[in-house]
CSV table of C-alpha atoms in Angstrom, one decimal:
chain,number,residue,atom,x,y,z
A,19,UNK,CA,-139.8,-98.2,-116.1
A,20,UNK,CA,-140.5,-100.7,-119.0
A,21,UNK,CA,-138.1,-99.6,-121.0
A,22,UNK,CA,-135.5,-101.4,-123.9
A,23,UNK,CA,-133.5,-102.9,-120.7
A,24,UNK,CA,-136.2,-104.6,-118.8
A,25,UNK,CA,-137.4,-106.4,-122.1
A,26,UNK,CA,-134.1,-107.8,-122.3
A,27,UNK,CA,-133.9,-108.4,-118.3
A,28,UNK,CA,-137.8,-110.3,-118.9
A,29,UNK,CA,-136.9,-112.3,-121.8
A,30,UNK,CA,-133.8,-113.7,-120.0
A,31,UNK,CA,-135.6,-114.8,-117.0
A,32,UNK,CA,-138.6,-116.3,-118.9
A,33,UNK,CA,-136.0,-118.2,-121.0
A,34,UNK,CA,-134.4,-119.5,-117.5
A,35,UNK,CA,-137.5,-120.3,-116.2
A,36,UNK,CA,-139.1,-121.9,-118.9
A,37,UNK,CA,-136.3,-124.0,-120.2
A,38,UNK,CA,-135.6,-125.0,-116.6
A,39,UNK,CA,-138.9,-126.4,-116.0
A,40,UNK,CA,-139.1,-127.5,-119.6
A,41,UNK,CA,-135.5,-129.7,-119.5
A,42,UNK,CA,-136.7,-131.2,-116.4
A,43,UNK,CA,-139.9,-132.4,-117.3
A,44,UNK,CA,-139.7,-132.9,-121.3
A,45,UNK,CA,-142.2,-135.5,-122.3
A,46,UNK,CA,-139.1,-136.9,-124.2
A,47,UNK,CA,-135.7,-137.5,-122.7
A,48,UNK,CA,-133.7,-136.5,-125.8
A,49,UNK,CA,-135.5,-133.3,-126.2
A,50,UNK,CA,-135.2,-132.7,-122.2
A,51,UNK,CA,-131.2,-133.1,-122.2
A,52,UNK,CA,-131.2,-130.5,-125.2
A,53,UNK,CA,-133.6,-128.3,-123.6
A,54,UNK,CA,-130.6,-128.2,-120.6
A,55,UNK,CA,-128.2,-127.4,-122.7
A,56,UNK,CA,-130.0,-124.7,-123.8
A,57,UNK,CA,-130.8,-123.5,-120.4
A,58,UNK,CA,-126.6,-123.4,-119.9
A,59,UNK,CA,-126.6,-121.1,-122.6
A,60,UNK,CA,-128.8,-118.8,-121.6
A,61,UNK,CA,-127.3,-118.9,-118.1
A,62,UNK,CA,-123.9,-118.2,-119.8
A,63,UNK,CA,-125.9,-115.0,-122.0
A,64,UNK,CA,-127.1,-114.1,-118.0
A,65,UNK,CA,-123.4,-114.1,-116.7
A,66,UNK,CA,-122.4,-111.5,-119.6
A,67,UNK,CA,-125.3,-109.8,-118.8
A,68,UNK,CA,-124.7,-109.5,-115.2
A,69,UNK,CA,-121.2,-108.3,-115.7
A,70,UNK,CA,-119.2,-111.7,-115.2
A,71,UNK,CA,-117.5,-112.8,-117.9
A,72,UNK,CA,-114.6,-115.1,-116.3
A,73,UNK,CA,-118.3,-117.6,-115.4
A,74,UNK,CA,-119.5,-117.2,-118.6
A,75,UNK,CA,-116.6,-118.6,-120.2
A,76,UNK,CA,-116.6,-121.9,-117.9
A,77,UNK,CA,-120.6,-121.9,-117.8
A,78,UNK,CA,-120.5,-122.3,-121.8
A,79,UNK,CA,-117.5,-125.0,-121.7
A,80,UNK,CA,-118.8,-127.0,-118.6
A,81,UNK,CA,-122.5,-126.8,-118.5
A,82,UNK,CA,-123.6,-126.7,-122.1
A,83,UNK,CA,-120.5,-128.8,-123.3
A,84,UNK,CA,-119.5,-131.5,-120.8
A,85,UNK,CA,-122.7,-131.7,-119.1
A,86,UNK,CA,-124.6,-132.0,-122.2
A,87,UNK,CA,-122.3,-135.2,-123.1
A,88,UNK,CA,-122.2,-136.9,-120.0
A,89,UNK,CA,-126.1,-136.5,-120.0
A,90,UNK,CA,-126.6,-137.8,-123.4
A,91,UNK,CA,-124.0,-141.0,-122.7
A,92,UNK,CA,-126.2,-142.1,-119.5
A,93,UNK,CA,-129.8,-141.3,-121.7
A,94,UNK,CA,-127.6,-144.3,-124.3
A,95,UNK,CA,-126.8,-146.2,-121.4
A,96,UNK,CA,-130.0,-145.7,-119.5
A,97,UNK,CA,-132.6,-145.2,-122.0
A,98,UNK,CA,-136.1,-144.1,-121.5
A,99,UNK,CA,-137.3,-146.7,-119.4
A,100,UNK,CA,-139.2,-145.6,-116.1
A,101,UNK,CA,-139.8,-142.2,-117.4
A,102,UNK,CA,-143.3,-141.5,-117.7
A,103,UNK,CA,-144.3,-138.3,-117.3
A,104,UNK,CA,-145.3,-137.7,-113.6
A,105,UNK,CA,-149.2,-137.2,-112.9
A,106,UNK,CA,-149.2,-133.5,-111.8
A,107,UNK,CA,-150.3,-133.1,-108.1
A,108,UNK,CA,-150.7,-129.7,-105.7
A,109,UNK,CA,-149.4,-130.3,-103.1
A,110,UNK,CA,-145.8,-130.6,-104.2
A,111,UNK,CA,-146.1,-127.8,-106.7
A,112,UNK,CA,-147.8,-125.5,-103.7
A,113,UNK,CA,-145.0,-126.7,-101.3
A,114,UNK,CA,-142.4,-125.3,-104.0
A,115,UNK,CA,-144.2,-122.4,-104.5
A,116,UNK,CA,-144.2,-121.5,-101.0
A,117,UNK,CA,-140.4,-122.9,-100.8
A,118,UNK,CA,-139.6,-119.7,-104.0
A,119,UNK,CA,-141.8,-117.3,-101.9
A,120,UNK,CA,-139.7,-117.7,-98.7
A,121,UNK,CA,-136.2,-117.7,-100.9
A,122,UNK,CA,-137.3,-114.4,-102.1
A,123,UNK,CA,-138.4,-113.0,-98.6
A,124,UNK,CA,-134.7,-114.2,-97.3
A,125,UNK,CA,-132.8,-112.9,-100.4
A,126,UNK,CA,-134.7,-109.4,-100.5
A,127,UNK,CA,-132.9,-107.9,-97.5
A,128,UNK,CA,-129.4,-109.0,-99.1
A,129,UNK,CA,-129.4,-107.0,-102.4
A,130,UNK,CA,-130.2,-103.7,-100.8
A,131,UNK,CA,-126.9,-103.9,-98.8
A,132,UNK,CA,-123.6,-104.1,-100.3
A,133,UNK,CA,-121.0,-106.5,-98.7
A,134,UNK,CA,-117.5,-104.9,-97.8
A,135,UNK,CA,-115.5,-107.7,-99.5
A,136,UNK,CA,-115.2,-106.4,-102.9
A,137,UNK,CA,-113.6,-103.0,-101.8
A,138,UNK,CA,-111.2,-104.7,-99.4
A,139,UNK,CA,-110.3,-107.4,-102.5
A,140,UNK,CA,-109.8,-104.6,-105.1
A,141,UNK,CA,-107.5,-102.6,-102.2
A,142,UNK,CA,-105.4,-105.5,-102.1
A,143,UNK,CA,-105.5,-106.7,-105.7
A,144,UNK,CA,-101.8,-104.9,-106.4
A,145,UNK,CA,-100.3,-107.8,-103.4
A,146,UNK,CA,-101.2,-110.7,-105.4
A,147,UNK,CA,-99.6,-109.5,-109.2
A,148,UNK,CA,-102.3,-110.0,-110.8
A,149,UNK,CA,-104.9,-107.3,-112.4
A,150,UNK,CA,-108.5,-110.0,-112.9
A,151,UNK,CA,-109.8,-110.3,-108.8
A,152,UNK,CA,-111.0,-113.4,-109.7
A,153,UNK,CA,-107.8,-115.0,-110.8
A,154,UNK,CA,-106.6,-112.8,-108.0
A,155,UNK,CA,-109.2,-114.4,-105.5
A,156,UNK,CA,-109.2,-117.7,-107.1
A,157,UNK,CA,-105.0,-118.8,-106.3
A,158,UNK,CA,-104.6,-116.0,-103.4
A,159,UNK,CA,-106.8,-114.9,-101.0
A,160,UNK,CA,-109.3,-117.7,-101.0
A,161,UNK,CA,-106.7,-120.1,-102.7
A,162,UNK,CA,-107.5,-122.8,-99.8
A,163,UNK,CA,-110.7,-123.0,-101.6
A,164,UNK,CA,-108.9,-124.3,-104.8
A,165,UNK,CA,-107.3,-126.7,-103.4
A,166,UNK,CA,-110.2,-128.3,-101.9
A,167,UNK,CA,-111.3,-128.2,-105.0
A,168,UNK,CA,-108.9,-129.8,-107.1
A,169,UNK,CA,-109.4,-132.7,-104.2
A,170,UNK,CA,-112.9,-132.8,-105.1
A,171,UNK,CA,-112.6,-133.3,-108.4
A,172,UNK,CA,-109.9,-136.2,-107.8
A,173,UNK,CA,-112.5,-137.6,-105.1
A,174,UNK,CA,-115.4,-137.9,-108.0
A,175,UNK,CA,-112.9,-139.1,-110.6
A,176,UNK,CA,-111.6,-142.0,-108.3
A,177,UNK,CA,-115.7,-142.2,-106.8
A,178,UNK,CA,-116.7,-142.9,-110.4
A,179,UNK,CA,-113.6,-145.1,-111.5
A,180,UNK,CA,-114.5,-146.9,-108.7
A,181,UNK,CA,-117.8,-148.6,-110.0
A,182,UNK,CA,-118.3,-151.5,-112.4
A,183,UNK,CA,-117.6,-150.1,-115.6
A,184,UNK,CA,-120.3,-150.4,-118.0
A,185,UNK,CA,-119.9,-151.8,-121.7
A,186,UNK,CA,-120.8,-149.3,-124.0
A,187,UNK,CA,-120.8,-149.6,-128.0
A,188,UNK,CA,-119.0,-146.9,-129.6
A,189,UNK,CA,-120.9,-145.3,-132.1
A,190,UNK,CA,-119.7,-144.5,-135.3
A,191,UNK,CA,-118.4,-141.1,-136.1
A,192,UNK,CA,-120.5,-138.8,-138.0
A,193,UNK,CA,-118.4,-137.8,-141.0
A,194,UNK,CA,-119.2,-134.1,-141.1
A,195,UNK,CA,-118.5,-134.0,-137.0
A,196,UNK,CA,-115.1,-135.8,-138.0
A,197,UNK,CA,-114.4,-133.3,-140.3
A,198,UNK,CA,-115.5,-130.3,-138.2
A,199,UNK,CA,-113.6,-131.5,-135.0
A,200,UNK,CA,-110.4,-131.4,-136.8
A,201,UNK,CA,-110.5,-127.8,-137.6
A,202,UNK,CA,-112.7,-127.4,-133.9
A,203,UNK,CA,-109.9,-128.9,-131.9
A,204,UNK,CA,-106.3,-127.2,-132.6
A,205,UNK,CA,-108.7,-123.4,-132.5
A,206,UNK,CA,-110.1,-124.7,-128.9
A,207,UNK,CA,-106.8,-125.7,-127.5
A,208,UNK,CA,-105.3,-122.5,-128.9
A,209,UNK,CA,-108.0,-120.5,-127.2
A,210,UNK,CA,-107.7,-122.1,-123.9
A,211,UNK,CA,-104.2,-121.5,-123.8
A,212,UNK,CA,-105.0,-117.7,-124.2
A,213,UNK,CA,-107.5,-118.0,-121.6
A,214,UNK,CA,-105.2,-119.1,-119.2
A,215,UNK,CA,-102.6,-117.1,-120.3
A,216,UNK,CA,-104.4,-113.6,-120.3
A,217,UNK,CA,-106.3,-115.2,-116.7
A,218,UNK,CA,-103.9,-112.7,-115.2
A,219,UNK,CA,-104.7,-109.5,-116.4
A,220,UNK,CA,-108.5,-110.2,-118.3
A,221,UNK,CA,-111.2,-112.7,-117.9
A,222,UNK,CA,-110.2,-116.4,-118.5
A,223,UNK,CA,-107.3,-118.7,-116.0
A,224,UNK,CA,-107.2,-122.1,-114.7
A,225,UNK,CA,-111.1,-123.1,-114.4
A,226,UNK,CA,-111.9,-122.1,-118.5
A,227,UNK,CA,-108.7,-122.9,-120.0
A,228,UNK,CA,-109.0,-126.6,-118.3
A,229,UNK,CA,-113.0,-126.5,-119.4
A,230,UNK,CA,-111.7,-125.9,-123.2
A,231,UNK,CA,-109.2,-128.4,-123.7
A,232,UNK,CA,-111.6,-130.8,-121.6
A,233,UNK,CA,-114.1,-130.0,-124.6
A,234,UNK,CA,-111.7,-130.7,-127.1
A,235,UNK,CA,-110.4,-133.8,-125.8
A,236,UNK,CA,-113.8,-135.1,-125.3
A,237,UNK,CA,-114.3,-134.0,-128.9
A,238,UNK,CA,-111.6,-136.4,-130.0
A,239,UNK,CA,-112.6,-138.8,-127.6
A,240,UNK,CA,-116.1,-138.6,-129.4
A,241,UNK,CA,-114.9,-138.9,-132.8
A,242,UNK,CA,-112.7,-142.2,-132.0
A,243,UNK,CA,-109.5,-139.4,-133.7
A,244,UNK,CA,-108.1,-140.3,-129.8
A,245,UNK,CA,-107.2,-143.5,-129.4
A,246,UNK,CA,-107.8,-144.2,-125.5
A,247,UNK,CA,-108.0,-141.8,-122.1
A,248,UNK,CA,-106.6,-144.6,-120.6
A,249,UNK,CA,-105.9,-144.9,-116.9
A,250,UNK,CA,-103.2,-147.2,-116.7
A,251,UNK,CA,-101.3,-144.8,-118.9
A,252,UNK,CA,-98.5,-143.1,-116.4
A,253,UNK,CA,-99.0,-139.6,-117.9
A,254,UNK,CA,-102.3,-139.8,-117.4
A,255,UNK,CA,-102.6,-140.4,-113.4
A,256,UNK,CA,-100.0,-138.2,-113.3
A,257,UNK,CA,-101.6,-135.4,-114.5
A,258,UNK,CA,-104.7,-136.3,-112.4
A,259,UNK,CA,-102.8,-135.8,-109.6
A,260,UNK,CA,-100.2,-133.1,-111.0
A,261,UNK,CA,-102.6,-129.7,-110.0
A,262,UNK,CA,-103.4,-131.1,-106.2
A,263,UNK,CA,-100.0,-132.5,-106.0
A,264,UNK,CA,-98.2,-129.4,-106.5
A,265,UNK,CA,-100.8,-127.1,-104.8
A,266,UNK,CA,-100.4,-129.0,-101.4
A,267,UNK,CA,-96.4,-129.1,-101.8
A,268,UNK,CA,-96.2,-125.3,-102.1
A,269,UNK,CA,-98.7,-125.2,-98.9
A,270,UNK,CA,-97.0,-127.0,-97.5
A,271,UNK,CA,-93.8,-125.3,-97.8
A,272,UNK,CA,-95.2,-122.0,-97.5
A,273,UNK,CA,-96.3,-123.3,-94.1
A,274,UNK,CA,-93.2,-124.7,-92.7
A,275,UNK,CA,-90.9,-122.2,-94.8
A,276,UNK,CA,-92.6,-119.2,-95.3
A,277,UNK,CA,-95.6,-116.6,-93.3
A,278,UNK,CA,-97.9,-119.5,-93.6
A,279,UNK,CA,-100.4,-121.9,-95.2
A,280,UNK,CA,-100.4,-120.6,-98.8
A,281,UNK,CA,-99.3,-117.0,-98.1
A,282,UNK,CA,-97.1,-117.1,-101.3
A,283,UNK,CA,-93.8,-115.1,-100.1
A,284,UNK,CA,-93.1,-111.3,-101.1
A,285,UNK,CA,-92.0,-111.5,-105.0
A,286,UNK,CA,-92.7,-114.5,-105.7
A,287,UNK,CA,-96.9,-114.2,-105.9
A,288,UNK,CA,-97.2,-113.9,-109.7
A,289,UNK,CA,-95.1,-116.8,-110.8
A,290,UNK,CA,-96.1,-119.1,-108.7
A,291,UNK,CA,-99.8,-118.4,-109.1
A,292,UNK,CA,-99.1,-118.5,-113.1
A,293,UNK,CA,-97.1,-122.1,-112.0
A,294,UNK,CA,-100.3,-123.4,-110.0
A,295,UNK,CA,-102.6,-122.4,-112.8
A,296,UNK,CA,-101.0,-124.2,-115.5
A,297,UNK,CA,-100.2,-127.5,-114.0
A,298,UNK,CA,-103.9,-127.0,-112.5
A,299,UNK,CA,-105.4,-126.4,-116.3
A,300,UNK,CA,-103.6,-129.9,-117.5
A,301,UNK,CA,-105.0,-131.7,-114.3
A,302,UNK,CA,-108.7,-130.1,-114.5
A,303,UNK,CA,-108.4,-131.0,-118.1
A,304,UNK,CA,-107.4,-134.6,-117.7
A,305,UNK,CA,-109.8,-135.6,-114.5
A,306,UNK,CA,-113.0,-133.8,-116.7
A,307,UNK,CA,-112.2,-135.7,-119.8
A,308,UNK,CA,-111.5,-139.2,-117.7
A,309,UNK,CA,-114.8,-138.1,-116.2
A,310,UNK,CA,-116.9,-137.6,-119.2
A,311,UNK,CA,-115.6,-140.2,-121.8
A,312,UNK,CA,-113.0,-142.0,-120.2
A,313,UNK,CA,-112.0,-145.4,-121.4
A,314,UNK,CA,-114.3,-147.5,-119.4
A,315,UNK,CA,-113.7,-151.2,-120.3
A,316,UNK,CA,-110.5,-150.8,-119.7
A,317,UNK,CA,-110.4,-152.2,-115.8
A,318,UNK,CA,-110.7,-155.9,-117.6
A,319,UNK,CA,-107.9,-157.9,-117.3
B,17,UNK,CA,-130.4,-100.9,-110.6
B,18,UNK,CA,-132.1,-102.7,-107.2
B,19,UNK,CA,-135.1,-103.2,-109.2
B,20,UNK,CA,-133.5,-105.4,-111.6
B,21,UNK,CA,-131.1,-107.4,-109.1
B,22,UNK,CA,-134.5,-108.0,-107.4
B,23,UNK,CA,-136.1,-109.6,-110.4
B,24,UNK,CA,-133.2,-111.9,-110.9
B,25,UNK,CA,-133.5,-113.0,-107.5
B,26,UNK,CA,-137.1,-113.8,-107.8
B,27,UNK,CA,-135.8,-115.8,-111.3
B,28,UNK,CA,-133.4,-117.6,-108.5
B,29,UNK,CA,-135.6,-118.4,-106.4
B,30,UNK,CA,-137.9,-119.6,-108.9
B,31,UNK,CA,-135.1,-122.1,-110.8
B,32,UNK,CA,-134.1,-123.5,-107.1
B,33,UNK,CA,-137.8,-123.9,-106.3
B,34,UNK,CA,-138.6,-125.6,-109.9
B,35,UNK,CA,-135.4,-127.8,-109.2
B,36,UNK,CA,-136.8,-129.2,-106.0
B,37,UNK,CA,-140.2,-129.4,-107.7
B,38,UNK,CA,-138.7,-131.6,-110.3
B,39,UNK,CA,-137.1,-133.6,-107.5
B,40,UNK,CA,-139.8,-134.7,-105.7
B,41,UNK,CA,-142.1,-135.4,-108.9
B,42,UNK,CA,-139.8,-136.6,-111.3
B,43,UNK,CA,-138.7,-140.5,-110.8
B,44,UNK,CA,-136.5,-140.8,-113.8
B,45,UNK,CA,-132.6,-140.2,-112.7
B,46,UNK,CA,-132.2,-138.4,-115.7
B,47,UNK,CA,-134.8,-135.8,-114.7
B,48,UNK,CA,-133.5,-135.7,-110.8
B,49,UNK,CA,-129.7,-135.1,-112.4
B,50,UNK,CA,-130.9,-132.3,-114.1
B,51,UNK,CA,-133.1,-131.1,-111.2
B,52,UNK,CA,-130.1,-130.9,-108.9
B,53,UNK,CA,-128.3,-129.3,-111.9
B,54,UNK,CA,-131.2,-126.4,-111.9
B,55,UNK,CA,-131.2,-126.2,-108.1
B,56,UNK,CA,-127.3,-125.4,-108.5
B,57,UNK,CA,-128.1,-122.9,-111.5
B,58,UNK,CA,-130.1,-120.7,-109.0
B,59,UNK,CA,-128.4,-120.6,-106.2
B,60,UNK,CA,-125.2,-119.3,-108.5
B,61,UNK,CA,-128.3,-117.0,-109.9
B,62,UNK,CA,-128.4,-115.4,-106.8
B,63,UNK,CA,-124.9,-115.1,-105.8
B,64,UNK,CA,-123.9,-113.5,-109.6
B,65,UNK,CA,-126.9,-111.4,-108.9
B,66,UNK,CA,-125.3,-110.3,-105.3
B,67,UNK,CA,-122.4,-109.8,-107.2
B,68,UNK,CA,-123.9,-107.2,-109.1
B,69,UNK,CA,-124.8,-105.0,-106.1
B,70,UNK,CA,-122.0,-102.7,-106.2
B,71,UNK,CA,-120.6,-100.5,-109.8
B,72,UNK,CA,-117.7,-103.0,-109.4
B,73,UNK,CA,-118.6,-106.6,-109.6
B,74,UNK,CA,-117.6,-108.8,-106.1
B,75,UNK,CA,-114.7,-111.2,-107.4
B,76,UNK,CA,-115.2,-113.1,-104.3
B,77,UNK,CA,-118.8,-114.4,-105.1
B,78,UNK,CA,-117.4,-115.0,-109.2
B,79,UNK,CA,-114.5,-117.3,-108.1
B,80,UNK,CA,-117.5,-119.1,-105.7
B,81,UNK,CA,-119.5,-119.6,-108.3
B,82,UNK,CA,-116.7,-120.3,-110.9
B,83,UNK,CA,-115.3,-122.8,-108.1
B,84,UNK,CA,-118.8,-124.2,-107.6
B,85,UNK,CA,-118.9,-124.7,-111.8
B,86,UNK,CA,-116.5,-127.2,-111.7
B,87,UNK,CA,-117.6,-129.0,-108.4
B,88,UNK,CA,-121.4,-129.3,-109.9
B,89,UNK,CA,-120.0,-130.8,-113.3
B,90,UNK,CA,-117.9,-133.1,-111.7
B,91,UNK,CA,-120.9,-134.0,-108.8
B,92,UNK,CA,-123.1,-134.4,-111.8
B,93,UNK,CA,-120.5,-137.1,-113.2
B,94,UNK,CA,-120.2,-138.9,-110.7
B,95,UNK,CA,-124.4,-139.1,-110.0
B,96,UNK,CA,-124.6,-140.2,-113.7
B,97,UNK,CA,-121.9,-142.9,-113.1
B,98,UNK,CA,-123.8,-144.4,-110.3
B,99,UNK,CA,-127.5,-144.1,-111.7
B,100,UNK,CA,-126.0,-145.5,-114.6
B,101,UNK,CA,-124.7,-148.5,-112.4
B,102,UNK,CA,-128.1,-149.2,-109.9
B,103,UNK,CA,-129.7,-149.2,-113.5
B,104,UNK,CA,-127.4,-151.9,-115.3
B,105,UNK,CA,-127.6,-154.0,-112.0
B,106,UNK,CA,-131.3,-154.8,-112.8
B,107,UNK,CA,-130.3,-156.0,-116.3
B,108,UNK,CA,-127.1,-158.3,-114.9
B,109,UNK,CA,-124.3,-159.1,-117.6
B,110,UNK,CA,-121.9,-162.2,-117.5
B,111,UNK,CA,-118.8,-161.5,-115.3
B,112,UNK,CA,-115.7,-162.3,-116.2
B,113,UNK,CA,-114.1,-162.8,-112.7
């Protein structure tokens, strides 16, 4: 039973377990935000493992990439004020343990019988035009779900533009990240354009292509080598609201025009899904760089 | 195969269960972000896990937890933004208007 595999299987779950607890209660901020970003890599090393690659791909972008920089601009913003370590109690920690005990009692029953949804989303796979389910699943069947996503990520954009903006000192690029950001950036935005354009047929699409250029823009952004996200800048609310824009028109039409609420008409699946997911890449990338390191200041008169 | 979709549940349910830990304990918004942030990683633990039952992964759970990817990173921006604001309200600057 303990063979070569399990190792592997034990080593990656130790690794989640212990970075997770470590990243949250890190005697040290700094080394607690880099201790998460760890813990997204292994959780991106888990997805592989587990046989999904497509949420691997955004799990490295997002989690270790964006996350990581939005943590480490509220630790400059916040500091380490207020964050003694706690004194360790037992009730809270028996509470929890009792909380992961009756988790796993719920969850046992679940993995010993498989869910029909798979075989019916494979059977229909051919409809849609598309050979990856999740691209398939993503901007068909469950494309309602996208939507309300893209409106989500609008709602947090204009939730945090919404609050006083906080003056924050740029810091001054570090030569070598200069340097290495110019060769980074044009090789990210190169590969997230093959990620969303091989989304159809092999793992990648809207979600990690959008991730990737996020990255690079907030690399730029970083490095000062872009001058300003700014808001007031017409491209720039107009690609915020590009992806939602167009997903709702072509619900919309679909609706009044067509079979119904996003059922794309006969023929015309692939190239408007492929339409959808590149306008919804641009927007995705936009709102997540506005979100991470936009401008800011700018809201002054 | 079971065996080891069982041991990654018991890893989810431990991550959720060390989230909410550090949620309760921790007072630091820093530390509750990231607790949240862990709490999210294990519940799309279990559903990749799920995933895995069949030979053929379930693309309906992937694109949940690929849709739930973005939500969390843009929830987490937004958390940040405010904690970031209650704390620079207890240090007031000059306004200009």
């Amino acid at each position: 039973m303990m063979g070569g595999p399990w190792l592997f299987d034990i080593a990656l779950g130790v690794l989640l377990v212990v970075l997770a607890i470590a990243s949250i209660h890190a005697r040290n901020l700094y080394a607690g935000v880099v201790m998460f970003i760890s813990f997204g890599l292994v959780a991106a090393l888990t997805w592989t493992y587990l046989g999904a690659p497509d949420l691997a791909l955004a799990e490295a972008a997002i989690s270790a990439g964006l996350t990581g920089v939005l943590l480490f601009a509220a630790l400059a913003r916040i500091g380490n004020t207020g964050s003694t370590p706690f004194t360790p109690r037992r009730l809270p920690a028996l509470l929890c343990l009792a909380v992961a005990g009756l988790l796993m009692v719920t969850l046992w029953p679940l993995a010993r019988n498989p869910s029909v949804l798979p075989g019916m989303a494979m059977a229909n796979l051919p409809r849609t035009g598309v050979d990856n389910p999740v691209t398939g699943v993503l901007l068909n069947f469950r494309a309602w779900d996208t939507l309300l996503e893209l409106a989500v990520l609008l709602v947090a954009l204009l939730g945090s533009r919404g609050l006083r903006p906080t003056p924050e000192e740029e810091p001054v690029p570090w030569p070598l990240l200069t340097a290495w950001s110019r060769l980074l950036v044009p090789l990210l935005t190169l590969f997230g354009g093959y990620l969303l354009w091989r989304g159809g047929n092999w793992p990648g699409g809207a979600f990690q292509a959008g991730a990737m250029l996020a990255a690079g823009a907030v690399l730029l952004r970083l490095n000062g080598l872009l001058p300003e996200v700014a808001w007031r800048n017409p491209v720039v609310r107009g690609l915020t609201i590009a992806g939602l824009a167009l997903f709702a028109t072509i619900a919309a039409l679909t609706a009044w025009l067509g079979d119904g609420w996003l059922n794309y008409p006969p023929g015309t699946d692939n190239a408007l899904m492929m339409l959808i997911e590149i306008i919804a890449t641009l927007s995705i990338a936009t709102v997540l760089t506005l979100l991470v390191a936009g401008n800011k200041t700018e809201l002054e008169p | 195969m079971t065996d080891t979709l069982l041991f990654y549940l018991l890893v989810a349910s431990f991550l959720w269960a060390a989230g909410l830990h550090g949620l309760i304990v921790a007072r630091h918004v820093l530390r509750r972000v990231i607790a949240v942030n862990i709490m999210t990683a294990g519940v799309f633990l279990a559903l990749v896990t799920l995933a895995a039952r069949a030979p053929e992964p379930d693309p309906v759970l992937h694109a949940l937890v690929l849709t739930g990817l973005v939500i969390s990173v843009s929830a987490t921006a937004l958390a940040l933004h405010l904690g970031t604001a209650a704390f620079s309200t207890e240090k007031p600057e000059p306004t200009t208007r």
